[in-house]
mmCIF file of C-alpha atoms in Angstrom:
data_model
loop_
_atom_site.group_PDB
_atom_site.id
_atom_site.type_symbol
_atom_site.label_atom_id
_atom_site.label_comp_id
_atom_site.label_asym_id
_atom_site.label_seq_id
_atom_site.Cartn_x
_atom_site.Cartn_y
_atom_site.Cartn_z
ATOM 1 C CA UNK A 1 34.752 -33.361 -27.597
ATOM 2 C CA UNK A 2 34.902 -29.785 -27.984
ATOM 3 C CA UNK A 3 37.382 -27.535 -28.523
ATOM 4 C CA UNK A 4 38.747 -25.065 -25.917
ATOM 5 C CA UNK A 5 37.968 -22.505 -28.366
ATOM 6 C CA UNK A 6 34.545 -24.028 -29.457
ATOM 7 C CA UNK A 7 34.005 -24.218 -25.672
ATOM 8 C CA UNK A 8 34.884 -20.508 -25.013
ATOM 9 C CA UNK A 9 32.729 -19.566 -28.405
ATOM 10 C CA UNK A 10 30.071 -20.753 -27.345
ATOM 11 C CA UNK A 11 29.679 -19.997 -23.717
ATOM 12 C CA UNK A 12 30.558 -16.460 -25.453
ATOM 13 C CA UNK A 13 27.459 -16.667 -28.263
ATOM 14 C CA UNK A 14 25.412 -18.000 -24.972
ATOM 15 C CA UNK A 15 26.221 -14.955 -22.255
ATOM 16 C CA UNK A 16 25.415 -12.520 -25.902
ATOM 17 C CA UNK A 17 22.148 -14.199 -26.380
ATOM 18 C CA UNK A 18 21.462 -13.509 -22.745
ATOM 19 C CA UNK A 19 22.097 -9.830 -22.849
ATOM 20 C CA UNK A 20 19.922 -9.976 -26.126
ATOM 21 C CA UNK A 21 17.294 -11.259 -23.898
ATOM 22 C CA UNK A 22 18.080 -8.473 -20.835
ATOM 23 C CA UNK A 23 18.087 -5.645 -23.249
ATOM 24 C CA UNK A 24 14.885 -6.643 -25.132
ATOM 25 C CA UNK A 25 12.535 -7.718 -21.619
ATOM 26 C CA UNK A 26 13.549 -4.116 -20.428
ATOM 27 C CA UNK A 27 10.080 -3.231 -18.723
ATOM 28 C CA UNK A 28 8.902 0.518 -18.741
ATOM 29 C CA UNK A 29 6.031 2.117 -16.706
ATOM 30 C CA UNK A 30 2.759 2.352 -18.494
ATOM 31 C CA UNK A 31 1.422 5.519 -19.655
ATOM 32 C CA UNK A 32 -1.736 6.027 -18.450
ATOM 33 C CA UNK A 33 -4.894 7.111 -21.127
ATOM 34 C CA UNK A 34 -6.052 9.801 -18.319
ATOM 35 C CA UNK A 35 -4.519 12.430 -16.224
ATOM 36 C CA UNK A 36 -3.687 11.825 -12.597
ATOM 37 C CA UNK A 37 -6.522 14.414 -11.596
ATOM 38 C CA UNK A 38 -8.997 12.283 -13.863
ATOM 39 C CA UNK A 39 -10.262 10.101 -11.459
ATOM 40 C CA UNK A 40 -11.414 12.146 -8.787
ATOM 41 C CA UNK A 41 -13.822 12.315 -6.830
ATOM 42 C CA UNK A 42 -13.597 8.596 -6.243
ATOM 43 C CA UNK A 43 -9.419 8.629 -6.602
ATOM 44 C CA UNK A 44 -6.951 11.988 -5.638
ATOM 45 C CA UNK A 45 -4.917 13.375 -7.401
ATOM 46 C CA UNK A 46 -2.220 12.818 -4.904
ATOM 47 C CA UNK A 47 -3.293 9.305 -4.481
ATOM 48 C CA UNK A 48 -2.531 8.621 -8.314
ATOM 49 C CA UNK A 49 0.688 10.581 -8.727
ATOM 50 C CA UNK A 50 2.154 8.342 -5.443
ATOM 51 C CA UNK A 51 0.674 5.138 -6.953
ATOM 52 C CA UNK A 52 1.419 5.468 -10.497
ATOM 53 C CA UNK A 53 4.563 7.523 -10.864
ATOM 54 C CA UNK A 54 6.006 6.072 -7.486
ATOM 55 C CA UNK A 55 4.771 2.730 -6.244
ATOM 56 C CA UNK A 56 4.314 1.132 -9.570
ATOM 57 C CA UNK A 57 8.050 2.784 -11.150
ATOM 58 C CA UNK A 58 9.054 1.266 -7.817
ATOM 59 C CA UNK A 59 7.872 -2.450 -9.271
ATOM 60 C CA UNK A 60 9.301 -2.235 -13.018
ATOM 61 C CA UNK A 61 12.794 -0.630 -11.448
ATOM 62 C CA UNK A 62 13.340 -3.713 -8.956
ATOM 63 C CA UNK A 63 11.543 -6.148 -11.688
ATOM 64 C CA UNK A 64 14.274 -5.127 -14.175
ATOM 65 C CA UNK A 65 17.125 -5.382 -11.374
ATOM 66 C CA UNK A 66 15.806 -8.822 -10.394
ATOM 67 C CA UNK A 67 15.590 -9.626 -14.116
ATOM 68 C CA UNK A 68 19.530 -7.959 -14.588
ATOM 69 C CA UNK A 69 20.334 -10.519 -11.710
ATOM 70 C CA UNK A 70 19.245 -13.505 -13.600
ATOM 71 C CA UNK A 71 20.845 -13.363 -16.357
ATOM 72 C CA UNK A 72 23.560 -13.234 -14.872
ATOM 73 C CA UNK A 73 23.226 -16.353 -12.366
ATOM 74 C CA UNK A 74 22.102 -18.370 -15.730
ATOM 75 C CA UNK A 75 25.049 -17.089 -17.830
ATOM 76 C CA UNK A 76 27.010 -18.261 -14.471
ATOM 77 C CA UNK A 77 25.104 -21.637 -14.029
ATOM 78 C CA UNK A 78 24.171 -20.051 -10.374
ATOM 79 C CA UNK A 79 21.489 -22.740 -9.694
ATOM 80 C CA UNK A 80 21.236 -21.347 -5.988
ATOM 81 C CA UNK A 81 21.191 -17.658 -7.027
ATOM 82 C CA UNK A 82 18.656 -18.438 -9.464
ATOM 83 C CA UNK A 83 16.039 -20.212 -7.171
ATOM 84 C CA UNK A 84 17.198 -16.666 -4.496
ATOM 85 C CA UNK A 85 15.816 -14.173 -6.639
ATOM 86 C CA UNK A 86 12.364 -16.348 -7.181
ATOM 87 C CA UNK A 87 10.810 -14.517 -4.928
ATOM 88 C CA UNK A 88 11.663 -10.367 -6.306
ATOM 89 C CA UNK A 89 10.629 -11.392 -9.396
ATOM 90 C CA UNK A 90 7.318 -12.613 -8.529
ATOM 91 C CA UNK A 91 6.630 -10.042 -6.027
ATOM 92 C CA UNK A 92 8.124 -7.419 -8.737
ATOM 93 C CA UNK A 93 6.749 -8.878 -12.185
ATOM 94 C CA UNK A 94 3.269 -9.489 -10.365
ATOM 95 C CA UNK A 95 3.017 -5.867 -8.926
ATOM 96 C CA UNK A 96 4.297 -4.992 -12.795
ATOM 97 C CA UNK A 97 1.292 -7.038 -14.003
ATOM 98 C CA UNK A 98 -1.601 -6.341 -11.673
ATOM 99 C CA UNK A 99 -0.730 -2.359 -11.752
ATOM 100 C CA UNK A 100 -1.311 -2.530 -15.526
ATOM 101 C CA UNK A 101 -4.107 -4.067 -15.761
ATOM 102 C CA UNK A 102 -5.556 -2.191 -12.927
ATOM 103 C CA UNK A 103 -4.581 1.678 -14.765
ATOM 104 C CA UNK A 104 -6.827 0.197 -17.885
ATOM 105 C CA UNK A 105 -9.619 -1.108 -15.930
ATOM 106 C CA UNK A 106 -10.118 2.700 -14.600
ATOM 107 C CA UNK A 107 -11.544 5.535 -16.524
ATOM 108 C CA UNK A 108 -12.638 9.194 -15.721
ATOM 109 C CA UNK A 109 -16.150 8.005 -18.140
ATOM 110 C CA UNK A 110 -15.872 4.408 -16.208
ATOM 111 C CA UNK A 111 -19.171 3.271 -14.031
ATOM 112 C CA UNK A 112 -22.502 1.903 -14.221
ATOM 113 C CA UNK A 113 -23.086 -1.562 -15.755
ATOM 114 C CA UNK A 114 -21.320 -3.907 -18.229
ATOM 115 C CA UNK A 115 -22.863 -4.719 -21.993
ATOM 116 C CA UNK A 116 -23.202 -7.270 -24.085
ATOM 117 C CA UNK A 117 -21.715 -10.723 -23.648
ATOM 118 C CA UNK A 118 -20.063 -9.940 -20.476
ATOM 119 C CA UNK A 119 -23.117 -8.675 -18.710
ATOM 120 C CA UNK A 120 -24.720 -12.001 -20.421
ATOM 121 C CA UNK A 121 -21.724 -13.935 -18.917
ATOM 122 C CA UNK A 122 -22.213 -12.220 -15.196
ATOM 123 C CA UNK A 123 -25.969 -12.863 -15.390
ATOM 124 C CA UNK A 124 -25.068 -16.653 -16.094
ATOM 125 C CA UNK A 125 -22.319 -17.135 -13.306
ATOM 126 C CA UNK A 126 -23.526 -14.943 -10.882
ATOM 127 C CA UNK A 127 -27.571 -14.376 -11.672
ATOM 128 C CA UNK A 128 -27.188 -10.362 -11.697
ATOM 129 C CA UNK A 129 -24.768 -8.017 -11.708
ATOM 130 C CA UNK A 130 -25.385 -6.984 -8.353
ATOM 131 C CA UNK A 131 -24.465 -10.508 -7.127
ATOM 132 C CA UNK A 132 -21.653 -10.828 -9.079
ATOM 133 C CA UNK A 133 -20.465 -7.222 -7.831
ATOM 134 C CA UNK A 134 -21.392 -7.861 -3.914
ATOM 135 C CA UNK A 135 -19.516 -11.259 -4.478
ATOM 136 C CA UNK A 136 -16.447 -8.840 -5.280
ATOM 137 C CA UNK A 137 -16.852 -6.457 -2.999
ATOM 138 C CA UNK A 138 -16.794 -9.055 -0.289
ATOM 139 C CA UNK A 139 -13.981 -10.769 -1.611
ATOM 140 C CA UNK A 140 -11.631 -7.601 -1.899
ATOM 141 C CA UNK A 141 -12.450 -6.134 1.617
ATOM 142 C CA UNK A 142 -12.065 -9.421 3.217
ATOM 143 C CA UNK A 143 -8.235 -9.585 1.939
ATOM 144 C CA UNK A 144 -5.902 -9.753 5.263
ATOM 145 C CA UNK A 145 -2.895 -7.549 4.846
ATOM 146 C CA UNK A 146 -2.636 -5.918 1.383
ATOM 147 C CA UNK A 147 -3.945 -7.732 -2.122
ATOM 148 C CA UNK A 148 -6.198 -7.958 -4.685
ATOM 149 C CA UNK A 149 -9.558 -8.564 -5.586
ATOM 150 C CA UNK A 150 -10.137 -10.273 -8.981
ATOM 151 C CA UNK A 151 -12.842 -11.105 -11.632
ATOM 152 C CA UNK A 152 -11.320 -13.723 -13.705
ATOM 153 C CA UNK A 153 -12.106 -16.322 -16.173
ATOM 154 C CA UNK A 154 -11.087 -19.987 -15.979
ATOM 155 C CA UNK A 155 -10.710 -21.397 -19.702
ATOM 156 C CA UNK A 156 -11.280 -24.793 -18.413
ATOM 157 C CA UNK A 157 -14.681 -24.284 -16.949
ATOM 158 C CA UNK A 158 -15.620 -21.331 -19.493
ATOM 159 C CA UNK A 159 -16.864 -19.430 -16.600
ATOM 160 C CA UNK A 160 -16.132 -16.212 -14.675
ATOM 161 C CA UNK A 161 -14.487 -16.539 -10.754
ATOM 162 C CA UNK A 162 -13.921 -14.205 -7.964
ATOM 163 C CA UNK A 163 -10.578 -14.668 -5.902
ATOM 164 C CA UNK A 164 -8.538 -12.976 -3.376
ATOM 165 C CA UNK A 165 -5.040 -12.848 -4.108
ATOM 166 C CA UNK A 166 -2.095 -11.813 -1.253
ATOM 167 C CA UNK A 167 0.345 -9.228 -1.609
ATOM 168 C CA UNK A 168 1.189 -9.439 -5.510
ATOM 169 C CA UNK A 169 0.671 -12.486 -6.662
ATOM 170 C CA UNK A 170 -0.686 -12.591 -10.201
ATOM 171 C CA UNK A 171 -3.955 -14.043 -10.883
ATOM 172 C CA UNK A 172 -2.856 -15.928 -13.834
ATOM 173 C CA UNK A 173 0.194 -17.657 -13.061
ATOM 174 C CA UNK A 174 -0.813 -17.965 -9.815
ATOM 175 C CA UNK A 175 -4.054 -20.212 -10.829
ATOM 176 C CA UNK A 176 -4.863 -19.894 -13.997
ATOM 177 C CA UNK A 177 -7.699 -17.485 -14.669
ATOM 178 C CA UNK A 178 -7.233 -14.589 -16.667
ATOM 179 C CA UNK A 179 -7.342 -11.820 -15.147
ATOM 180 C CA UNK A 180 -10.771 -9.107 -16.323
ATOM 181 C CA UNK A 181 -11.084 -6.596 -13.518
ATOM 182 C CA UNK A 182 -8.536 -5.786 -10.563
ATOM 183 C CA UNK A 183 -9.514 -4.171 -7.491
ATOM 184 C CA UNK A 184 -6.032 -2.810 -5.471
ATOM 185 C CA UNK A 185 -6.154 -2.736 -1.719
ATOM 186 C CA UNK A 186 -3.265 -2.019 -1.362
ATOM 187 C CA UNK A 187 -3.102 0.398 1.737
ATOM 188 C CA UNK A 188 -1.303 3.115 -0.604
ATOM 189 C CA UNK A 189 -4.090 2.450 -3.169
ATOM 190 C CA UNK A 190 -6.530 4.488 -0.962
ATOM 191 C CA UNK A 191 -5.370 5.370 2.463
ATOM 192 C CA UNK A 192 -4.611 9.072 1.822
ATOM 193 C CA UNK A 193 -8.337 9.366 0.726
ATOM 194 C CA UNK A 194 -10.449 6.580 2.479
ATOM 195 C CA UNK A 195 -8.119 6.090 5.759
ATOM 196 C CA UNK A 196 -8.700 2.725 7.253
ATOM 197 C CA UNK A 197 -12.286 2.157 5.471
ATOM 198 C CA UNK A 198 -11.723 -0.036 3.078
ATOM 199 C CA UNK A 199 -15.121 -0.596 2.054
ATOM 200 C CA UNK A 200 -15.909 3.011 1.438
ATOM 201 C CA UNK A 201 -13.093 3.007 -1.537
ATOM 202 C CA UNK A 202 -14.480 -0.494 -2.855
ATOM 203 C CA UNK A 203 -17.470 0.317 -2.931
ATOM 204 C CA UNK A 204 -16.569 3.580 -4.915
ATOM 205 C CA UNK A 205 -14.233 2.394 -7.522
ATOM 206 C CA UNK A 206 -17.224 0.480 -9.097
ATOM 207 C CA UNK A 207 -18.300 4.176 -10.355
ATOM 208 C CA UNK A 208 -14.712 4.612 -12.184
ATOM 209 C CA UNK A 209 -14.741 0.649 -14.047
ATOM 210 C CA UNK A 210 -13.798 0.778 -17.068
ATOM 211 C CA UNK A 211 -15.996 -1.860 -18.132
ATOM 212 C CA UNK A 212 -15.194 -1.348 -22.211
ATOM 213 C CA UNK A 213 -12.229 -2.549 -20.847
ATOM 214 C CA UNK A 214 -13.528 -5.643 -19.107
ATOM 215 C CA UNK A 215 -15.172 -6.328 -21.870
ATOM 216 C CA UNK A 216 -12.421 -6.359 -24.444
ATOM 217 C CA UNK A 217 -10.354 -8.409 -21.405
ATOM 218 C CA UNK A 218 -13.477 -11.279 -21.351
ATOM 219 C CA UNK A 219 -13.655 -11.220 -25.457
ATOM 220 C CA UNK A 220 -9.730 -11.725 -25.758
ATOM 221 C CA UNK A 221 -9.805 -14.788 -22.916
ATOM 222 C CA UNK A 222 -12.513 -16.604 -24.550
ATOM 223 C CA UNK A 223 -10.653 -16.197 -27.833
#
């Protein structure tokens, strides 16, 4: 049997470790490798300073509350307040996740067609890179509400996949697949710019893909 002073030790050592933990997951926003204005004609100005600066600081503030909020329910044993705050930080953490992807998967010199063992990959899977980016297209317009469209890559099959995700749900821990390329349709992704035609800024953000980017993404997964 413990101690009452082991006892209060280590339930004091434990709540320390957890701020450890707090202070070190701190999440920041990403800085992004272009300027806001980079992107047009295909994305505004306007449209990135709101997304970037607002929506996505929006996710990493309420990811690091939620966060803040857990350590404290585990350092309390708050079973119930712990399974509560589930949801914020997978709504949070995935909006965290798919934002950062999706800044890197952009470029102002972005466009035209994938290289080397990617395109090889996308001819395999898909047989072109028109299928494979119709497929996409399809897939990312036909999302109800607000989402995602993904290109991902399942280790257990070694192949690439197309899926439609809801709201913020990450690809990943959601199925699986590694995320490669994001597509946000999100209405404050392009509503400013493209109103209610959502095809029009699909089909355009194909000219801005970073696919350098993709590329590294599919090398790293298959590693």
């Amino acid at each position: 049997m413990l101690s009452t002073v082991a006892r209060n030790t280590r339930r004091a050592l434990s709540k320390q470790a957890l701020q450890s933990v707090q202070v070190a997951s701190k999440h920041t926003l990403p800085a992004l490798d272009y300027e806001y204005s980079s992107l047009q004609p295909i994305i505004s100005e306007e449209i990135m300073t709101l997304h970037h600066s607002k929506h996505h600081q929006t996710y990493v503030n309420n990811l690091n509350a939620a966060e803040e909020q857990l350590q404290d329910a585990l350092s309390q044993g708050d079973l119930p307040k712990v399974i509560g705050l589930q949801p914020a930080l997978r709504f949070n953490g995935g909006g965290h996740i798919n934002h950062t992807i999706f800044w890197t998967n952009l470029s102002p010199n972005g466009g035209g067609e994938p290289k080397g063992d990617l395109l090889a990959a996308i001819v395999r899977d898909f047989g072109s890179f028109a299928n494979m980016k119709e497929q996409l297209t399809n897939a990312t317009v036909a999302v109800q509400g607000s989402g995602w469209g993904w290109l991902g890559y399942d280790k257990k099959t070694s192949m690439l996949t197309i899926d439609a995700m809801p709201n913020q749900d990450p690809l990943q821990s959601t199925t699986g697949r590694i995320p490669l390329l994001g597509i946000d349709v999100w209405e404050h992704a392009y509503y400013l710019q493209y109103k209610n035609v959502r095809p029009d800024y699909v089909k355009a953000i194909f000219d801005i893909v970073n696919w350098s980017n993709v590329s590294e993404r599919y090398e790293n997964a298959m590693g």
